[in-house]
């Protein structure tokens, strides 16, 4: 049986390295972006309308990293709180807060066990955060606990198809299936971290088990002018123009539990 504490420690160590290699250097540019976009190929939120009007909402970002998504929401009138398990990522977020004059709480903690009270948020978001790096049953249950009745959960993760096509060693998604779908629920990357990639059916089951109603699954492709991200070797822009590279889920708790 995998040890959840060991998984968290592995992922924290990985993200400490990724912070020094990449995310710390990218954070100012990400914070400065004028537009809300989603994922590796920056699909504009205005084309999707997943978040709606966030002004006045209490928002929790689970696995916020350098917290650029929270910063975009704060600039639109939301009150975000960022939660992340990696101190280096939060240090970058704090530096950006000072640089951009935009302060909101940053909490060091595990998105599977968040040290915040029940029913204190209207919207929970995760962009490649808990949505990839945490056990789905545990973090989705935490999101449900943290949300008020009627609250929404919006999260982005790699598409199931891309995950099936990415080689075990470094490299972009291929045009063939390289791993069994049955092996996706917990993926232990050699030399990397531990990721969780439920199938679409499993996501629906996990969301429903925590009381969520699924609103939408947006399958994201790369826009025509998108370029390949050289650091995250997941899929080339060419691949992602042909097949869905990311899954963006939206779910809601009922108004009356
Ligand atoms: C890809 S970053 C997500 C942030 C940002 N949206 C981005 O794309 O850079 C993944 C983040 O998840 C965080 N993370 C991994 N495991 C976590 C856990 N158990 N609880 C909270 N955060 C976690 C990592 O520390 C990292 O900052």
Tab-separated table of C-alpha atoms and ligand atoms in Angstrom:
chain	number	residue	atom	x	y	z
A	1	UNK	CA	0.000	0.000	0.000
A	2	UNK	CA	1.372	3.475	-0.858
A	3	UNK	CA	2.165	5.667	2.137
A	4	UNK	CA	0.337	9.037	1.654
A	5	UNK	CA	2.930	10.806	3.848
A	6	UNK	CA	5.743	9.497	1.657
A	7	UNK	CA	3.882	10.630	-1.498
A	8	UNK	CA	3.519	14.147	-0.090
A	9	UNK	CA	7.223	14.260	0.842
A	10	UNK	CA	8.231	13.080	-2.681
A	11	UNK	CA	6.045	15.708	-4.314
A	12	UNK	CA	7.290	18.473	-1.998
A	13	UNK	CA	10.903	17.577	-2.850
A	14	UNK	CA	10.073	17.582	-6.580
A	15	UNK	CA	8.357	20.988	-6.419
A	16	UNK	CA	11.250	22.469	-4.475
A	17	UNK	CA	13.470	21.572	-7.437
A	18	UNK	CA	10.931	22.724	-10.060
A	19	UNK	CA	10.656	26.040	-8.204
A	20	UNK	CA	14.388	26.695	-8.479
A	21	UNK	CA	14.594	25.443	-12.099
A	22	UNK	CA	11.469	27.062	-13.520
A	23	UNK	CA	8.480	28.396	-11.573
A	24	UNK	CA	10.339	31.022	-9.537
A	25	UNK	CA	11.725	32.539	-12.737
A	26	UNK	CA	8.314	32.461	-14.463
A	27	UNK	CA	6.250	33.845	-11.599
A	28	UNK	CA	6.532	37.602	-12.278
A	29	UNK	CA	5.411	37.125	-15.864
A	30	UNK	CA	2.521	34.875	-14.800
A	31	UNK	CA	1.372	37.334	-12.127
A	32	UNK	CA	1.536	40.227	-14.624
A	33	UNK	CA	-0.749	38.545	-17.192
A	34	UNK	CA	-3.757	40.714	-18.003
A	35	UNK	CA	-5.994	37.823	-18.944
A	36	UNK	CA	-7.112	34.666	-17.105
A	37	UNK	CA	-5.968	31.657	-19.103
A	38	UNK	CA	-5.942	27.925	-18.492
A	39	UNK	CA	-3.126	25.463	-18.749
A	40	UNK	CA	-0.035	24.821	-20.790
A	41	UNK	CA	-1.372	26.503	-23.921
A	42	UNK	CA	-3.096	29.432	-22.214
A	43	UNK	CA	-6.659	28.896	-23.343
A	44	UNK	CA	-8.512	32.134	-22.503
A	45	UNK	CA	-11.128	31.930	-19.764
A	46	UNK	CA	-13.238	34.365	-21.840
A	47	UNK	CA	-13.692	31.588	-24.447
A	48	UNK	CA	-14.838	29.105	-21.798
A	49	UNK	CA	-16.695	31.105	-19.132
A	50	UNK	CA	-15.997	28.469	-16.482
A	51	UNK	CA	-15.354	30.755	-13.525
A	52	UNK	CA	-18.097	33.333	-14.038
A	53	UNK	CA	-18.019	36.554	-12.010
A	54	UNK	CA	-15.697	36.007	-9.045
A	55	UNK	CA	-16.093	39.458	-7.447
A	56	UNK	CA	-16.880	39.137	-3.757
A	57	UNK	CA	-16.264	35.374	-3.632
A	58	UNK	CA	-14.166	33.646	-0.979
A	59	UNK	CA	-11.866	31.406	-3.033
A	60	UNK	CA	-9.504	28.643	-1.978
A	61	UNK	CA	-6.754	27.530	-4.362
A	62	UNK	CA	-5.619	23.997	-3.531
A	63	UNK	CA	-1.985	23.508	-4.540
A	64	UNK	CA	-1.552	27.173	-5.504
A	65	UNK	CA	2.167	27.019	-6.321
A	66	UNK	CA	3.312	30.565	-7.059
A	67	UNK	CA	-0.367	31.630	-6.782
A	68	UNK	CA	-0.723	33.451	-10.093
A	69	UNK	CA	-4.250	32.087	-10.540
A	70	UNK	CA	-5.206	33.463	-7.109
A	71	UNK	CA	-3.640	36.802	-8.054
A	72	UNK	CA	-5.769	36.988	-11.215
A	73	UNK	CA	-8.899	36.298	-9.146
A	74	UNK	CA	-7.902	38.834	-6.459
A	75	UNK	CA	-7.546	41.511	-9.144
A	76	UNK	CA	-11.129	40.754	-10.167
A	77	UNK	CA	-12.493	41.292	-6.673
A	78	UNK	CA	-12.268	37.786	-5.166
A	79	UNK	CA	-10.788	37.061	-1.718
A	80	UNK	CA	-8.407	34.135	-2.395
A	81	UNK	CA	-6.505	31.957	0.038
A	82	UNK	CA	-3.643	29.904	-1.424
A	83	UNK	CA	-2.728	26.523	0.059
A	84	UNK	CA	0.445	24.694	-0.917
A	85	UNK	CA	2.676	22.077	0.645
A	86	UNK	CA	5.994	23.390	-0.751
A	87	UNK	CA	7.593	26.296	1.164
A	88	UNK	CA	9.709	27.358	-1.834
A	89	UNK	CA	6.601	27.836	-3.983
A	90	UNK	CA	4.925	29.889	-1.258
A	91	UNK	CA	8.079	31.992	-0.843
A	92	UNK	CA	7.872	32.902	-4.540
A	93	UNK	CA	4.156	33.699	-4.139
A	94	UNK	CA	4.942	35.955	-1.157
A	95	UNK	CA	7.665	37.745	-3.133
A	96	UNK	CA	5.191	38.383	-5.979
A	97	UNK	CA	2.581	39.654	-3.521
A	98	UNK	CA	5.049	42.297	-2.373
A	99	UNK	CA	6.174	43.178	-5.888
A	100	UNK	CA	2.602	43.513	-7.233
A	101	UNK	CA	1.132	45.045	-4.047
A	102	UNK	CA	-1.521	42.348	-3.836
A	103	UNK	CA	-1.793	40.548	-0.502
A	104	UNK	CA	-3.885	37.505	0.368
A	105	UNK	CA	-3.332	34.638	2.812
A	106	UNK	CA	-0.896	31.873	1.868
A	107	UNK	CA	-1.172	28.705	3.947
A	108	UNK	CA	1.489	26.000	4.063
A	109	UNK	CA	-0.422	22.738	4.194
A	110	UNK	CA	-1.530	19.539	2.513
A	111	UNK	CA	-4.597	19.934	0.270
A	112	UNK	CA	-5.750	16.528	1.514
A	113	UNK	CA	-6.017	17.918	5.072
A	114	UNK	CA	-6.383	21.702	5.006
A	115	UNK	CA	-6.075	23.560	8.330
A	116	UNK	CA	-9.081	25.830	7.647
A	117	UNK	CA	-12.696	25.700	8.876
A	118	UNK	CA	-15.675	23.994	7.209
A	119	UNK	CA	-17.954	25.933	4.865
A	120	UNK	CA	-15.743	29.001	4.547
A	121	UNK	CA	-15.415	29.377	0.739
A	122	UNK	CA	-17.655	29.926	-2.308
A	123	UNK	CA	-15.231	28.625	-4.918
A	124	UNK	CA	-12.405	26.062	-4.802
A	125	UNK	CA	-9.931	26.051	-7.699
A	126	UNK	CA	-6.921	23.998	-8.668
A	127	UNK	CA	-4.826	24.397	-11.797
A	128	UNK	CA	-2.448	21.425	-11.924
A	129	UNK	CA	-2.291	21.557	-8.107
A	130	UNK	CA	-4.218	19.144	-5.876
A	131	UNK	CA	-5.959	18.084	-9.094
A	132	UNK	CA	-2.786	16.230	-10.147
A	133	UNK	CA	-0.702	15.753	-7.007
A	134	UNK	CA	-3.245	14.659	-4.385
A	135	UNK	CA	-5.324	11.551	-3.877
A	136	UNK	CA	-8.626	12.435	-5.620
A	137	UNK	CA	-10.894	10.940	-2.943
A	138	UNK	CA	-9.113	12.882	-0.202
A	139	UNK	CA	-8.704	16.333	-1.782
A	140	UNK	CA	-12.169	16.409	-3.395
A	141	UNK	CA	-13.672	15.555	0.025
A	142	UNK	CA	-11.635	18.433	1.502
A	143	UNK	CA	-12.923	20.804	-1.188
A	144	UNK	CA	-16.497	19.749	-0.346
A	145	UNK	CA	-15.852	20.336	3.371
A	146	UNK	CA	-14.347	23.782	2.763
A	147	UNK	CA	-17.151	24.978	0.452
A	148	UNK	CA	-20.441	26.505	1.521
A	149	UNK	CA	-23.680	24.970	0.203
A	150	UNK	CA	-23.977	25.949	-3.474
A	151	UNK	CA	-20.181	26.384	-3.688
A	152	UNK	CA	-18.303	25.486	-6.867
A	153	UNK	CA	-15.197	23.459	-7.616
A	154	UNK	CA	-13.222	24.190	-10.816
A	155	UNK	CA	-10.053	22.250	-11.571
A	156	UNK	CA	-7.650	21.619	-14.423
A	157	UNK	CA	-5.572	18.508	-14.962
A	158	UNK	CA	-3.874	16.615	-17.786
A	159	UNK	CA	-6.334	14.899	-20.087
A	160	UNK	CA	-6.685	11.171	-19.643
A	161	UNK	CA	-5.646	10.751	-23.274
A	162	UNK	CA	-2.426	12.768	-22.915
A	163	UNK	CA	-1.474	10.792	-19.809
A	164	UNK	CA	-1.963	7.537	-21.711
A	165	UNK	CA	0.364	8.774	-24.479
A	166	UNK	CA	3.246	10.314	-22.442
A	167	UNK	CA	6.369	8.133	-22.291
A	168	UNK	CA	7.613	6.946	-18.917
A	169	UNK	CA	11.003	8.561	-19.452
A	170	UNK	CA	11.261	12.197	-20.605
A	171	UNK	CA	9.419	13.197	-23.753
A	172	UNK	CA	6.203	14.531	-25.250
A	173	UNK	CA	2.952	12.622	-25.763
A	174	UNK	CA	3.165	10.233	-28.692
A	175	UNK	CA	0.498	9.283	-31.214
A	176	UNK	CA	-0.091	5.921	-29.546
A	177	UNK	CA	-1.140	4.582	-26.173
A	178	UNK	CA	1.909	3.887	-24.013
A	179	UNK	CA	0.341	2.769	-20.726
A	180	UNK	CA	-2.778	0.960	-19.617
A	181	UNK	CA	-5.639	3.163	-18.432
A	182	UNK	CA	-5.946	0.857	-15.426
A	183	UNK	CA	-2.517	2.051	-14.265
A	184	UNK	CA	-3.412	5.760	-14.199
A	185	UNK	CA	-5.055	6.062	-10.798
A	186	UNK	CA	-1.639	6.528	-9.152
A	187	UNK	CA	1.360	7.157	-11.433
A	188	UNK	CA	4.840	6.905	-9.922
A	189	UNK	CA	7.123	8.666	-12.431
A	190	UNK	CA	10.699	7.382	-12.412
A	191	UNK	CA	12.824	10.187	-10.942
A	192	UNK	CA	9.736	12.376	-10.535
A	193	UNK	CA	6.707	12.637	-8.303
A	194	UNK	CA	3.465	10.809	-7.632
A	195	UNK	CA	0.498	11.870	-9.774
A	196	UNK	CA	-3.143	10.845	-9.778
A	197	UNK	CA	-5.019	10.573	-13.088
A	198	UNK	CA	-8.474	9.066	-12.636
A	199	UNK	CA	-10.482	8.179	-15.718
A	200	UNK	CA	-13.488	10.369	-16.523
A	201	UNK	CA	-15.793	7.779	-14.969
A	202	UNK	CA	-13.689	7.720	-11.807
A	203	UNK	CA	-13.744	11.528	-11.538
A	204	UNK	CA	-17.545	11.524	-11.776
A	205	UNK	CA	-17.731	8.828	-9.093
A	206	UNK	CA	-15.320	10.723	-6.776
A	207	UNK	CA	-17.135	14.042	-7.260
A	208	UNK	CA	-20.543	12.495	-6.622
A	209	UNK	CA	-19.271	10.672	-3.526
A	210	UNK	CA	-18.452	14.078	-1.990
A	211	UNK	CA	-21.849	15.491	-2.930
A	212	UNK	CA	-20.873	17.417	-6.090
A	213	UNK	CA	-23.041	17.710	-9.184
A	214	UNK	CA	-20.932	17.843	-12.360
A	215	UNK	CA	-21.607	20.988	-14.397
A	216	UNK	CA	-19.114	20.563	-17.235
A	217	UNK	CA	-16.001	18.867	-18.533
A	218	UNK	CA	-14.162	21.129	-20.984
A	219	UNK	CA	-11.605	19.242	-23.047
A	220	UNK	CA	-8.903	21.783	-23.921
A	221	UNK	CA	-6.950	21.887	-27.168
A	222	UNK	CA	-4.046	24.224	-27.956
A	223	UNK	CA	-5.129	27.414	-29.754
A	224	UNK	CA	-3.905	27.888	-33.346
A	225	UNK	CA	-1.092	30.276	-32.340
A	226	UNK	CA	0.034	28.376	-29.191
A	227	UNK	CA	3.659	27.329	-28.801
A	228	UNK	CA	5.102	24.223	-27.136
A	229	UNK	CA	6.135	24.705	-23.503
A	230	UNK	CA	9.803	23.749	-23.381
A	231	UNK	CA	9.948	22.964	-19.656
A	232	UNK	CA	6.882	20.806	-19.051
A	233	UNK	CA	7.435	17.974	-21.519
A	234	UNK	CA	3.810	16.851	-21.769
A	235	UNK	CA	2.624	17.459	-25.319
A	236	UNK	CA	3.713	19.605	-28.240
A	237	UNK	CA	1.373	22.329	-29.436
A	238	UNK	CA	0.943	20.337	-32.645
A	239	UNK	CA	-0.239	17.263	-30.683
A	240	UNK	CA	-2.517	19.395	-28.537
A	241	UNK	CA	-4.167	20.997	-31.552
A	242	UNK	CA	-5.285	17.518	-32.620
A	243	UNK	CA	-6.171	15.854	-29.327
A	244	UNK	CA	-7.471	17.219	-26.008
A	245	UNK	CA	-4.451	17.884	-23.796
A	246	UNK	CA	-6.206	19.036	-20.615
A	247	UNK	CA	-9.470	18.405	-18.785
A	248	UNK	CA	-11.133	21.363	-17.054
A	249	UNK	CA	-13.893	20.208	-14.702
A	250	UNK	CA	-16.627	22.297	-13.080
A	251	UNK	CA	-18.851	20.931	-10.309
A	252	UNK	CA	-21.200	22.389	-7.745
A	253	UNK	CA	-22.512	21.459	-4.312
A	254	UNK	CA	-26.288	21.591	-3.980
A	255	UNK	CA	-27.670	24.637	-2.139
A	256	UNK	CA	-29.230	22.397	0.491
A	257	UNK	CA	-27.032	19.446	1.512
B	1	LIG	C1	1.956	22.882	-11.170
B	1	LIG	S1	1.990	23.585	-9.547
B	1	LIG	C2	0.366	24.301	-9.521
B	1	LIG	C3	0.413	25.763	-9.400
B	1	LIG	C4	0.254	26.536	-10.653
B	1	LIG	N1	-1.111	26.612	-11.080
B	1	LIG	C5	1.153	26.072	-11.763
B	1	LIG	O1	0.660	25.555	-12.778
B	1	LIG	O2	2.367	26.252	-11.638
B	1	LIG	C6	1.727	22.192	-8.480
B	1	LIG	C7	1.723	22.580	-7.023
B	1	LIG	O3	1.060	21.574	-6.269
B	1	LIG	C8	1.666	21.579	-5.002
B	1	LIG	N2	1.337	20.351	-4.254
B	1	LIG	C9	1.792	19.085	-4.483
B	1	LIG	N3	1.285	18.253	-3.560
B	1	LIG	C10	0.496	19.007	-2.735
B	1	LIG	C11	-0.294	18.724	-1.599
B	1	LIG	N4	-0.389	17.474	-1.102
B	1	LIG	N5	-0.958	19.733	-1.001
B	1	LIG	C12	-0.865	21.008	-1.475
B	1	LIG	N6	-0.135	21.335	-2.554
B	1	LIG	C13	0.536	20.348	-3.188
B	1	LIG	C14	3.147	21.705	-5.307
B	1	LIG	O4	3.877	22.124	-4.188
B	1	LIG	C15	3.116	22.725	-6.431
B	1	LIG	O5	3.321	24.027	-5.955
